Short mmCIF file of C-alpha atoms in Angstrom, two decimals:
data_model
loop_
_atom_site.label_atom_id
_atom_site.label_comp_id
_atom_site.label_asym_id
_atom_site.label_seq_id
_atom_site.Cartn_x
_atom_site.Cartn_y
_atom_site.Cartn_z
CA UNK A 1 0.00 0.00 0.00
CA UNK A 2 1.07 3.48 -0.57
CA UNK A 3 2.05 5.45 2.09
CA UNK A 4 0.83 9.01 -0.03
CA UNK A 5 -1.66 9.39 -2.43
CA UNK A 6 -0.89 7.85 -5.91
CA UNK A 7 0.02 11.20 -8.02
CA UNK A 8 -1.87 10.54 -11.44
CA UNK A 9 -1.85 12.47 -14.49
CA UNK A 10 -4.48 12.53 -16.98
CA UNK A 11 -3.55 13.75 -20.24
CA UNK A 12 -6.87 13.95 -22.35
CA UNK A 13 -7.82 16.57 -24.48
CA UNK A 14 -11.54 16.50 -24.03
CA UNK A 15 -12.95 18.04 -20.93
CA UNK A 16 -15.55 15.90 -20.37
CA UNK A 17 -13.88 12.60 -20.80
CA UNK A 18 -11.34 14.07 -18.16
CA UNK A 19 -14.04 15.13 -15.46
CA UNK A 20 -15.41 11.29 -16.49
CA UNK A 21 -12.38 9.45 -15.36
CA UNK A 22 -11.81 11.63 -12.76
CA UNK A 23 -15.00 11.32 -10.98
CA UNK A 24 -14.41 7.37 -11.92
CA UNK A 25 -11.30 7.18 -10.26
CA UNK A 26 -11.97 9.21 -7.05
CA UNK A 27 -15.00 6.91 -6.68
CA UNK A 28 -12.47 3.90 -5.80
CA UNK A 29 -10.78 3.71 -2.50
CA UNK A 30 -6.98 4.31 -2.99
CA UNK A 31 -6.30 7.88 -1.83
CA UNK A 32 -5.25 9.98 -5.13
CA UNK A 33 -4.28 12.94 -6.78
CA UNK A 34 -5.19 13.29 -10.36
CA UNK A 35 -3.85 15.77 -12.29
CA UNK A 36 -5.18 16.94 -15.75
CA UNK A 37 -3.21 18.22 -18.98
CA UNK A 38 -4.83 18.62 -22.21
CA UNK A 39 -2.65 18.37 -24.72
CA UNK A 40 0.81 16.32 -25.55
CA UNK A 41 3.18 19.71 -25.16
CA UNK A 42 1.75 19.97 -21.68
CA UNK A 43 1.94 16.98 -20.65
CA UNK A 44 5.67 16.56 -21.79
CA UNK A 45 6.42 20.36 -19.82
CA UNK A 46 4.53 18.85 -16.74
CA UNK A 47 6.73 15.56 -16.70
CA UNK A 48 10.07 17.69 -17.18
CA UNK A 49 8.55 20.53 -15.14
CA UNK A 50 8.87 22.86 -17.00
CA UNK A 51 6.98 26.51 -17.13
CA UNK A 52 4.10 26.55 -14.86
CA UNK A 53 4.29 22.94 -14.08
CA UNK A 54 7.77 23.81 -12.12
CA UNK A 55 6.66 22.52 -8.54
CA UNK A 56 4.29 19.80 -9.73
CA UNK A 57 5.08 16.21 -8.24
CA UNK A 58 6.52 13.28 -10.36
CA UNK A 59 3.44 11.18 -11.22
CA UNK A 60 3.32 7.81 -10.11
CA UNK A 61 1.08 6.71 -13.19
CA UNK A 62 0.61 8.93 -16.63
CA UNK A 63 -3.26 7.84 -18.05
CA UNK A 64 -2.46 8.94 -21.86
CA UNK A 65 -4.86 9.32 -24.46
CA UNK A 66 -3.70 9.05 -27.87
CA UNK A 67 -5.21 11.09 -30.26
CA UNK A 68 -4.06 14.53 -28.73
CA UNK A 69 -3.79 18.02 -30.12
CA UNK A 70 -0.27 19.20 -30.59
CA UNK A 71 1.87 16.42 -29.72
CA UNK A 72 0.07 12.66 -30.10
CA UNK A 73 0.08 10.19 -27.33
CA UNK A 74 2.52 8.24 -29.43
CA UNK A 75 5.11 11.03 -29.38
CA UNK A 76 4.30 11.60 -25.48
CA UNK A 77 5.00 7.79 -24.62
CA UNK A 78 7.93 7.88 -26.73
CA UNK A 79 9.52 10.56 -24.67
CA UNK A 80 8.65 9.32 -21.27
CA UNK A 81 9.33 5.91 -22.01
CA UNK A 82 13.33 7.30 -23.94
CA UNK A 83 14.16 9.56 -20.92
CA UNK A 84 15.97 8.14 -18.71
CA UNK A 85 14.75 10.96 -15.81
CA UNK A 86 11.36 9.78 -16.75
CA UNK A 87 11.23 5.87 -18.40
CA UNK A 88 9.80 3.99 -15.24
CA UNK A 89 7.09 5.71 -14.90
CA UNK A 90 4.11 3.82 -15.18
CA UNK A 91 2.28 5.00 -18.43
CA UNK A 92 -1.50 3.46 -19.48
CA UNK A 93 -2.80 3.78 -22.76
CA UNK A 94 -6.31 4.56 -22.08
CA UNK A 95 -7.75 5.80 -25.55
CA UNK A 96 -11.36 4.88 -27.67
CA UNK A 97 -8.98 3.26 -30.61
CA UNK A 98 -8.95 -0.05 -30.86
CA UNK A 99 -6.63 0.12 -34.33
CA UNK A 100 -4.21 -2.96 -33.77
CA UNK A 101 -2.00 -0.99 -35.29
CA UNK A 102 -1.82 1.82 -31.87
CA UNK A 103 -2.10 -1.25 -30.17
CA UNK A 104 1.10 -2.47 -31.69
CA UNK A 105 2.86 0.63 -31.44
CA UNK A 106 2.20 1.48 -27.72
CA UNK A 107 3.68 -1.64 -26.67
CA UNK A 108 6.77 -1.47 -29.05
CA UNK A 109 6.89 1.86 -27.25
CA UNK A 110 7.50 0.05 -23.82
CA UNK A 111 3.61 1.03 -22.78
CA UNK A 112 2.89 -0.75 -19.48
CA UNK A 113 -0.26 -1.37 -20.96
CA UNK A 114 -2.90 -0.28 -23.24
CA UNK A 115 -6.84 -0.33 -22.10
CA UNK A 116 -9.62 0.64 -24.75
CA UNK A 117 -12.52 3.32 -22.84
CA UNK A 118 -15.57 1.78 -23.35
CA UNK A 119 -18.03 3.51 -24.59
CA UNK A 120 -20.84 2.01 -22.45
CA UNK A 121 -20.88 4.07 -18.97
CA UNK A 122 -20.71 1.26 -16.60
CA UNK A 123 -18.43 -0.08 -18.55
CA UNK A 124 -16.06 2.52 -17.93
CA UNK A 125 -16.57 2.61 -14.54
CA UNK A 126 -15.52 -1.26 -14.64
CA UNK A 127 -12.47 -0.52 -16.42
CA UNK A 128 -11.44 2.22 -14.15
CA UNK A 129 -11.97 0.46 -11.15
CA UNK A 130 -9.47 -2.72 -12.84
CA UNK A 131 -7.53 -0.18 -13.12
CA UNK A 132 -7.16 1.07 -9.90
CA UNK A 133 -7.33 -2.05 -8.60
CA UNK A 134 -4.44 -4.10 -10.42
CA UNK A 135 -2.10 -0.67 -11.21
CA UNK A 136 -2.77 0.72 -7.49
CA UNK A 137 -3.41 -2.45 -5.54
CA UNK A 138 -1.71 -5.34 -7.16
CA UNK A 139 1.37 -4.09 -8.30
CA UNK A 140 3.99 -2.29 -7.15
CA UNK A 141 4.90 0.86 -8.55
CA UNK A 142 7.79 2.54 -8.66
CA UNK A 143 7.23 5.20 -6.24
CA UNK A 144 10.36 7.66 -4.75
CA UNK A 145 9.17 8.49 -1.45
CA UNK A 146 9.28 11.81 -0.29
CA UNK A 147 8.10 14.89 1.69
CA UNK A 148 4.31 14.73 1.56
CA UNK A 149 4.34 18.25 2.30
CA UNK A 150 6.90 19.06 -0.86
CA UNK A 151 6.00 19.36 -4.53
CA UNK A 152 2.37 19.32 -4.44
CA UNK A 153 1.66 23.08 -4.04
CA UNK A 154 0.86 23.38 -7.68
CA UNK A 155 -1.96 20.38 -7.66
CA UNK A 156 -4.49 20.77 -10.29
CA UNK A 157 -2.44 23.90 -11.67
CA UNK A 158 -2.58 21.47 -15.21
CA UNK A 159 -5.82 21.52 -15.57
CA UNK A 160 -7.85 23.25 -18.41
CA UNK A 161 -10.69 22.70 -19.11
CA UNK A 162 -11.08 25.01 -22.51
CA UNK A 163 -12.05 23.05 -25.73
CA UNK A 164 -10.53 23.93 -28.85
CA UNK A 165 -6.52 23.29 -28.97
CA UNK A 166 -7.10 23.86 -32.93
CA UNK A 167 -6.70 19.81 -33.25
CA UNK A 168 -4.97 19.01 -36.31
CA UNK A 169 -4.29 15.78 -38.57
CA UNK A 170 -4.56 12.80 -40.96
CA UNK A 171 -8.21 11.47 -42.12
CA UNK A 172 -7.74 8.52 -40.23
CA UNK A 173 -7.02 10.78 -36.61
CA UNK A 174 -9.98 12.61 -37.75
CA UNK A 175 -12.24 9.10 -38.11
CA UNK A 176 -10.33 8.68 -35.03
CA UNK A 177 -12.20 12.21 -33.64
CA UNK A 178 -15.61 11.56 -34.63
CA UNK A 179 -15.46 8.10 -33.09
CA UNK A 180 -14.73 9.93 -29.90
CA UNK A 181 -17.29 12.63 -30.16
CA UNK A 182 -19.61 10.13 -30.60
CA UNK A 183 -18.50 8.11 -27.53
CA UNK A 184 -18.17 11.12 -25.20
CA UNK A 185 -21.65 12.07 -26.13
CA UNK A 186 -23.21 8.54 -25.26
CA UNK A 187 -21.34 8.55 -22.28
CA UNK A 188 -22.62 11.69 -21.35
CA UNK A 189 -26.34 10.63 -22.18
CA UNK A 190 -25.01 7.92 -19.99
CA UNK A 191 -24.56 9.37 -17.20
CA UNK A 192 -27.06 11.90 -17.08
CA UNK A 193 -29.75 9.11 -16.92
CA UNK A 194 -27.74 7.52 -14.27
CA UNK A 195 -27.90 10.70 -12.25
CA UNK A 196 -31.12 11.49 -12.91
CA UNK A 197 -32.13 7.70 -11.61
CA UNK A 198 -29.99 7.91 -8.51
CA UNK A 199 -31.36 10.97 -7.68
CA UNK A 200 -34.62 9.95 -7.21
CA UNK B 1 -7.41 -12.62 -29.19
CA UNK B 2 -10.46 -10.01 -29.59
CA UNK B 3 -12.89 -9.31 -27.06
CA UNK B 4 -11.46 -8.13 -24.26
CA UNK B 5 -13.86 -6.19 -22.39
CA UNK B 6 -15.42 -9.09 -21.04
CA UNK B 7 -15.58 -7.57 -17.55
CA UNK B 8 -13.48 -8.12 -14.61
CA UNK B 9 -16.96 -9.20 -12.55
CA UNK B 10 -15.77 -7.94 -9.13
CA UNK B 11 -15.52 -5.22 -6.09
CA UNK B 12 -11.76 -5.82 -5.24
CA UNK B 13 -8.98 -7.79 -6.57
CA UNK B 14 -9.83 -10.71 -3.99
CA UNK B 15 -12.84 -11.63 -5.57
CA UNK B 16 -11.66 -11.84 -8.57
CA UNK B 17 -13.25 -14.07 -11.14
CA UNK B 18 -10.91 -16.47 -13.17
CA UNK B 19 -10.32 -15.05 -16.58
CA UNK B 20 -12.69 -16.03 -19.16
CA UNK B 21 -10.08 -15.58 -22.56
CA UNK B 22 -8.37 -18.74 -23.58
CA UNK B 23 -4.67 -17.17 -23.67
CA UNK B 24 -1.07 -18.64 -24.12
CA UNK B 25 0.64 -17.75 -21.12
CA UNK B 26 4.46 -18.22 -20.48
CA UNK B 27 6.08 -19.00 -16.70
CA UNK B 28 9.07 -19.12 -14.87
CA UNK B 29 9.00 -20.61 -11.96
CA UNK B 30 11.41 -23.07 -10.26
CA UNK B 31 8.49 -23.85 -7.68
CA UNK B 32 6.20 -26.62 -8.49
CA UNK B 33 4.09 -25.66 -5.51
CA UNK B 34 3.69 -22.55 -7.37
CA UNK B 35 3.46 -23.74 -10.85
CA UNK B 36 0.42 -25.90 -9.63
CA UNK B 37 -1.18 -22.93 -7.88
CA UNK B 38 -1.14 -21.13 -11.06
CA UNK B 39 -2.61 -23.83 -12.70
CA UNK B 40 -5.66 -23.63 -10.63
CA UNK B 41 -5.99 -19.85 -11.27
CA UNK B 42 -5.81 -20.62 -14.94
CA UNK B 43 -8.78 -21.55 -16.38
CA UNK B 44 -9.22 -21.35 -19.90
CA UNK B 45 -5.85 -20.42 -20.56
CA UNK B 46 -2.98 -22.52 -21.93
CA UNK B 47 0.17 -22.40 -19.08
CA UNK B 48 3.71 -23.32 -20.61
CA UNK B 49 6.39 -23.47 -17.60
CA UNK B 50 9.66 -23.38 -17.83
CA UNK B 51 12.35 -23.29 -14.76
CA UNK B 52 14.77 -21.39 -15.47
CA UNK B 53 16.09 -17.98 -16.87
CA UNK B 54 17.86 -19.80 -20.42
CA UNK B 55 14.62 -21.55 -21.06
CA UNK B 56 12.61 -18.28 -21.18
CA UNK B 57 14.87 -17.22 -23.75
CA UNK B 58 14.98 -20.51 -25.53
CA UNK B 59 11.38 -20.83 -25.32
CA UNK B 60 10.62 -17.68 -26.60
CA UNK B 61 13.29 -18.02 -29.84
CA UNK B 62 11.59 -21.63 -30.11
CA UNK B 63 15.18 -23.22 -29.70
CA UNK B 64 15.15 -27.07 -28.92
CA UNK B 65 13.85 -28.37 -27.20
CA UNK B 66 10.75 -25.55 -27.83
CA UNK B 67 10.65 -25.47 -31.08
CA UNK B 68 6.69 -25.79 -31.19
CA UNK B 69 6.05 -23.20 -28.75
CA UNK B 70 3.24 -20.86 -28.98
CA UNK B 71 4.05 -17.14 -29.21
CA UNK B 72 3.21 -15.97 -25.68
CA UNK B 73 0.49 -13.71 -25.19
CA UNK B 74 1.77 -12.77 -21.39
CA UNK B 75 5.00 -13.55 -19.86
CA UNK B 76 4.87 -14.13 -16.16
CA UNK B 77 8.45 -14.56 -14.55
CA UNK B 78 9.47 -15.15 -11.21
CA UNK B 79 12.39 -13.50 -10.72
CA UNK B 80 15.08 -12.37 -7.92
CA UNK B 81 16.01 -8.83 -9.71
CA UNK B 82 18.81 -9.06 -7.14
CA UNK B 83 20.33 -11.62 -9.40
CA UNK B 84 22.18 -10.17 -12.13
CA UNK B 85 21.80 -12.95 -14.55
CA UNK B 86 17.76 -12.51 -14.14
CA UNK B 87 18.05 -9.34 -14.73
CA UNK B 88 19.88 -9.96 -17.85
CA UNK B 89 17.18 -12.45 -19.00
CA UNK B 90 14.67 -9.43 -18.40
CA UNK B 91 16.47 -6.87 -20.30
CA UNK B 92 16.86 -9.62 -23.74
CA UNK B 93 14.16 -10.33 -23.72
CA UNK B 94 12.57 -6.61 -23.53
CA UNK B 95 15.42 -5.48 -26.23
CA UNK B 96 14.31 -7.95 -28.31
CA UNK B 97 12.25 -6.62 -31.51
CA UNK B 98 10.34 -10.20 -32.02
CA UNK B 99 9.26 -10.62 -28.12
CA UNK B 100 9.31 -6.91 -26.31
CA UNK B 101 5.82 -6.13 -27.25
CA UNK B 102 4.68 -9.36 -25.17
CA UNK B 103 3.39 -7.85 -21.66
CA UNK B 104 5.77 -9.11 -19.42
CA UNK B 105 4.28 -9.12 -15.40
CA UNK B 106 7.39 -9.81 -12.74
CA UNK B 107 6.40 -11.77 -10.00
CA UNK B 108 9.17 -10.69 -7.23
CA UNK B 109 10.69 -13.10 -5.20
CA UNK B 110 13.24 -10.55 -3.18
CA UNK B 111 10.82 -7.26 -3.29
CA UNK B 112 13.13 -4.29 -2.51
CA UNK B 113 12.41 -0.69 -3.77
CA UNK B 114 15.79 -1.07 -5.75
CA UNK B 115 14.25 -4.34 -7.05
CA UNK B 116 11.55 -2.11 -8.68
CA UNK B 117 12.82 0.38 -10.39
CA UNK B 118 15.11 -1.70 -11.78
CA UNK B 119 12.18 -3.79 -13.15
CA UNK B 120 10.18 -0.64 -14.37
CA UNK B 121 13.69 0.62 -15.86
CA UNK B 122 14.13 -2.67 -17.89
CA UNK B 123 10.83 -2.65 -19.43
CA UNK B 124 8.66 -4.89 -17.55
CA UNK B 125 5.34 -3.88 -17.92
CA UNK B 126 4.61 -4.59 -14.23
CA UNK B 127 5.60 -5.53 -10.58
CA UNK B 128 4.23 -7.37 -8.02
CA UNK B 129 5.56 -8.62 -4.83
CA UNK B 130 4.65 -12.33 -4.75
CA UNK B 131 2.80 -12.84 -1.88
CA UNK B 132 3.69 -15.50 0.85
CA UNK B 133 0.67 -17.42 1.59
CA UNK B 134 -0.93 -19.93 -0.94
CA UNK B 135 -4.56 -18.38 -0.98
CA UNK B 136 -3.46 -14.73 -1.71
CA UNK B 137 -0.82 -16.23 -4.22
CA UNK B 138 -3.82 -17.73 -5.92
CA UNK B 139 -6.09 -14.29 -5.63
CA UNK B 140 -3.02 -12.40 -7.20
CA UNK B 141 -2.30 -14.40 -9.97
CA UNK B 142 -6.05 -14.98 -10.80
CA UNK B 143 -6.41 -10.56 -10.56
CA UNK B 144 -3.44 -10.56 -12.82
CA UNK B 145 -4.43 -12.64 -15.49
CA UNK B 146 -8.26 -11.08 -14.96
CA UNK B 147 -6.26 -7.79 -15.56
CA UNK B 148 -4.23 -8.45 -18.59
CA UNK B 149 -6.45 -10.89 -20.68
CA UNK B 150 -9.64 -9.29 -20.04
CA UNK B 151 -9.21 -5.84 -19.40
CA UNK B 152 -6.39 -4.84 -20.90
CA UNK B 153 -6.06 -5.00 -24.87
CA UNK B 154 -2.98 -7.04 -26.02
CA UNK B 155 -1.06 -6.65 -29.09
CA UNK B 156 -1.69 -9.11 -31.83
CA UNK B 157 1.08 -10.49 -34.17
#
């Protein structure tokens, strides 16, 4: 068991999908932090601490999307995974494409692992709680220990929640796109109707 | 190997259900205690075992006497990372272009902080400290393999 909360960060571009997981993950038991970037050139300034991110804590587990504005969750993994400051950090792929082909390349990237969001609500809430409960549980990660008190004044500095990074890129990142739209608004619809019924 | 999100159906890793996706799964382990303990936790999946650190390799380049082995979809080794020839068998096999895609899951032996970030550093996809007692041996493996062949999507050749 940890001895601090685990120091996540969430690198998805859409604002919704990142309030999703969040409010998925904080519903499990392991005491967190989750921090939120939106884009690849963030999340790469937040790992090297760089900018505003300059007090933000090393994160014990990196939940990357891939299709990202700026720089793609390819380049991101590549970075982490070639740096030798950064390479065992734990880093999930946690995207809507199933293409074997990302698939492929994550792990050929040295991904620890690479989990498809479902589209269906609970679901997601099943995946994230496998998640949490084999990554945060199970295994051991690598964790430097250190002052509690140290590094964390900056929490939740990352996040951003504006839409519209001016995404760019091939047809088949743009299929990619709609796909996701399209998820993020059934998972919304989701979750409204769960909300509604719960708070009857 | 499609399908995947066939549900880890439980609350916390010790009531974990046994995974449902036949799977070829690769494991070192010198202990037949062990080895028979993962057997049970196995159900639909296909276990190959082999005992020691030049048989991984061997099994995994299908050198005699494996040259009919499967391709592995997971690679669990039991290893003592304080052992620099173990460590040695981790690193080939996660430099490797044909077999460093497999998800490779260390099962510690000699869990030290040292121990970990040397695993993490050499690629293995993930850690866990073996635990001592046969029933939460069983749990872990079974939430492992629940993990990795349900959950989690796995490359394909």
């Amino acid at each position: 068991m940890h001895q601090r909360p685990v120091e996540i960060l969430l690198v998805d571009d859409s604002p919704a999908d990142a309030r999703l997981t969040r409010t998925a993950l904080m519903e499990g038991a392991v005491p967190k932090k989750i921090h939120v970037v939106t884009d690849g050139a963030q999340a790469i300034d937040f790992l090297r601490r760089r900018n505003v991110f300059h007090s933000v804590p090393r994160p014990d587990v990196v939940l990357l999307d891939l299709n990202l504005p700026k720089r793609d969750g390819l380049e991101v993994l590549r970075d982490i995974k070639t740096d030798p400051e950064l390479h065992s950090i734990t880093v999930i792929i946690l995207t809507t494409s199933q293409l074997p082909e990302d698939v492929r390349a994550a792990y050929e990237l040295s991904a620890n692992c690479y989990v498809v969001k479902p589209v269906d609500l609970d679901q997601f809430y099943r995946v994230m709680r496998g998640i949490e409960e084999f990554w945060m549980t199970l295994a051991t990660l690598p964790t430097i220990s250190r002052d509690p008190n140290s590094g964390t004044a900056r929490d939740d500095s990352a996040r951003s929640e504006e839409p519209g990074n001016g995404r760019k890129g091939s047809a088949g990142a743009r299929h990619r796109t709609a796909a996701t739209i399209q998820g993020r608004t059934r998972r919304l619809a989701n979750l409204l109707v769960r909300k509604a019924t719960s708070s009857r | 190997m499609h399908l995947r999100l066939s549900v880890i159906s439980c609350s916390s890793p010790m009531q974990v259900a046994a995974p449902s996706i036949a799977a070829e799964i690769l494991l070192l382990s010198e202990n037949e205690g062990e080895v028979s303990l993962v057997r049970r936790a196995i159900e639909k999946s296909c276990l190959n075992v082999v005992d020691d650190c030049p048989a991984v390799l061997r099994f995994l380049r299908r050198e005699p006497p494996y040259q009919d082995s499967p391709r592995p979809d997971l690679i669990l080794l039991d290893l003592d990372l304080s052992d620099p020839d173990q460590c040695d068998t981790l690193e080939q096999i996660k430099r490797d272009p044909s077999f460093k895609r497999i998800p490779l899951v260390v099962l510690a032996t000699n869990d030290s902080t040292r121990n970990v970030f040397q695993a993490y550093d050499l690629h293995a996809n993930a850690y866990i400290a073996k635990p001592s007692d046969q029933d939460s041996f069983v749990r872990v493996i079974r939430a492992t393999l629940a993990f990795w062949l349900n959950l989690a999507r796995l490359p394909q050749e």
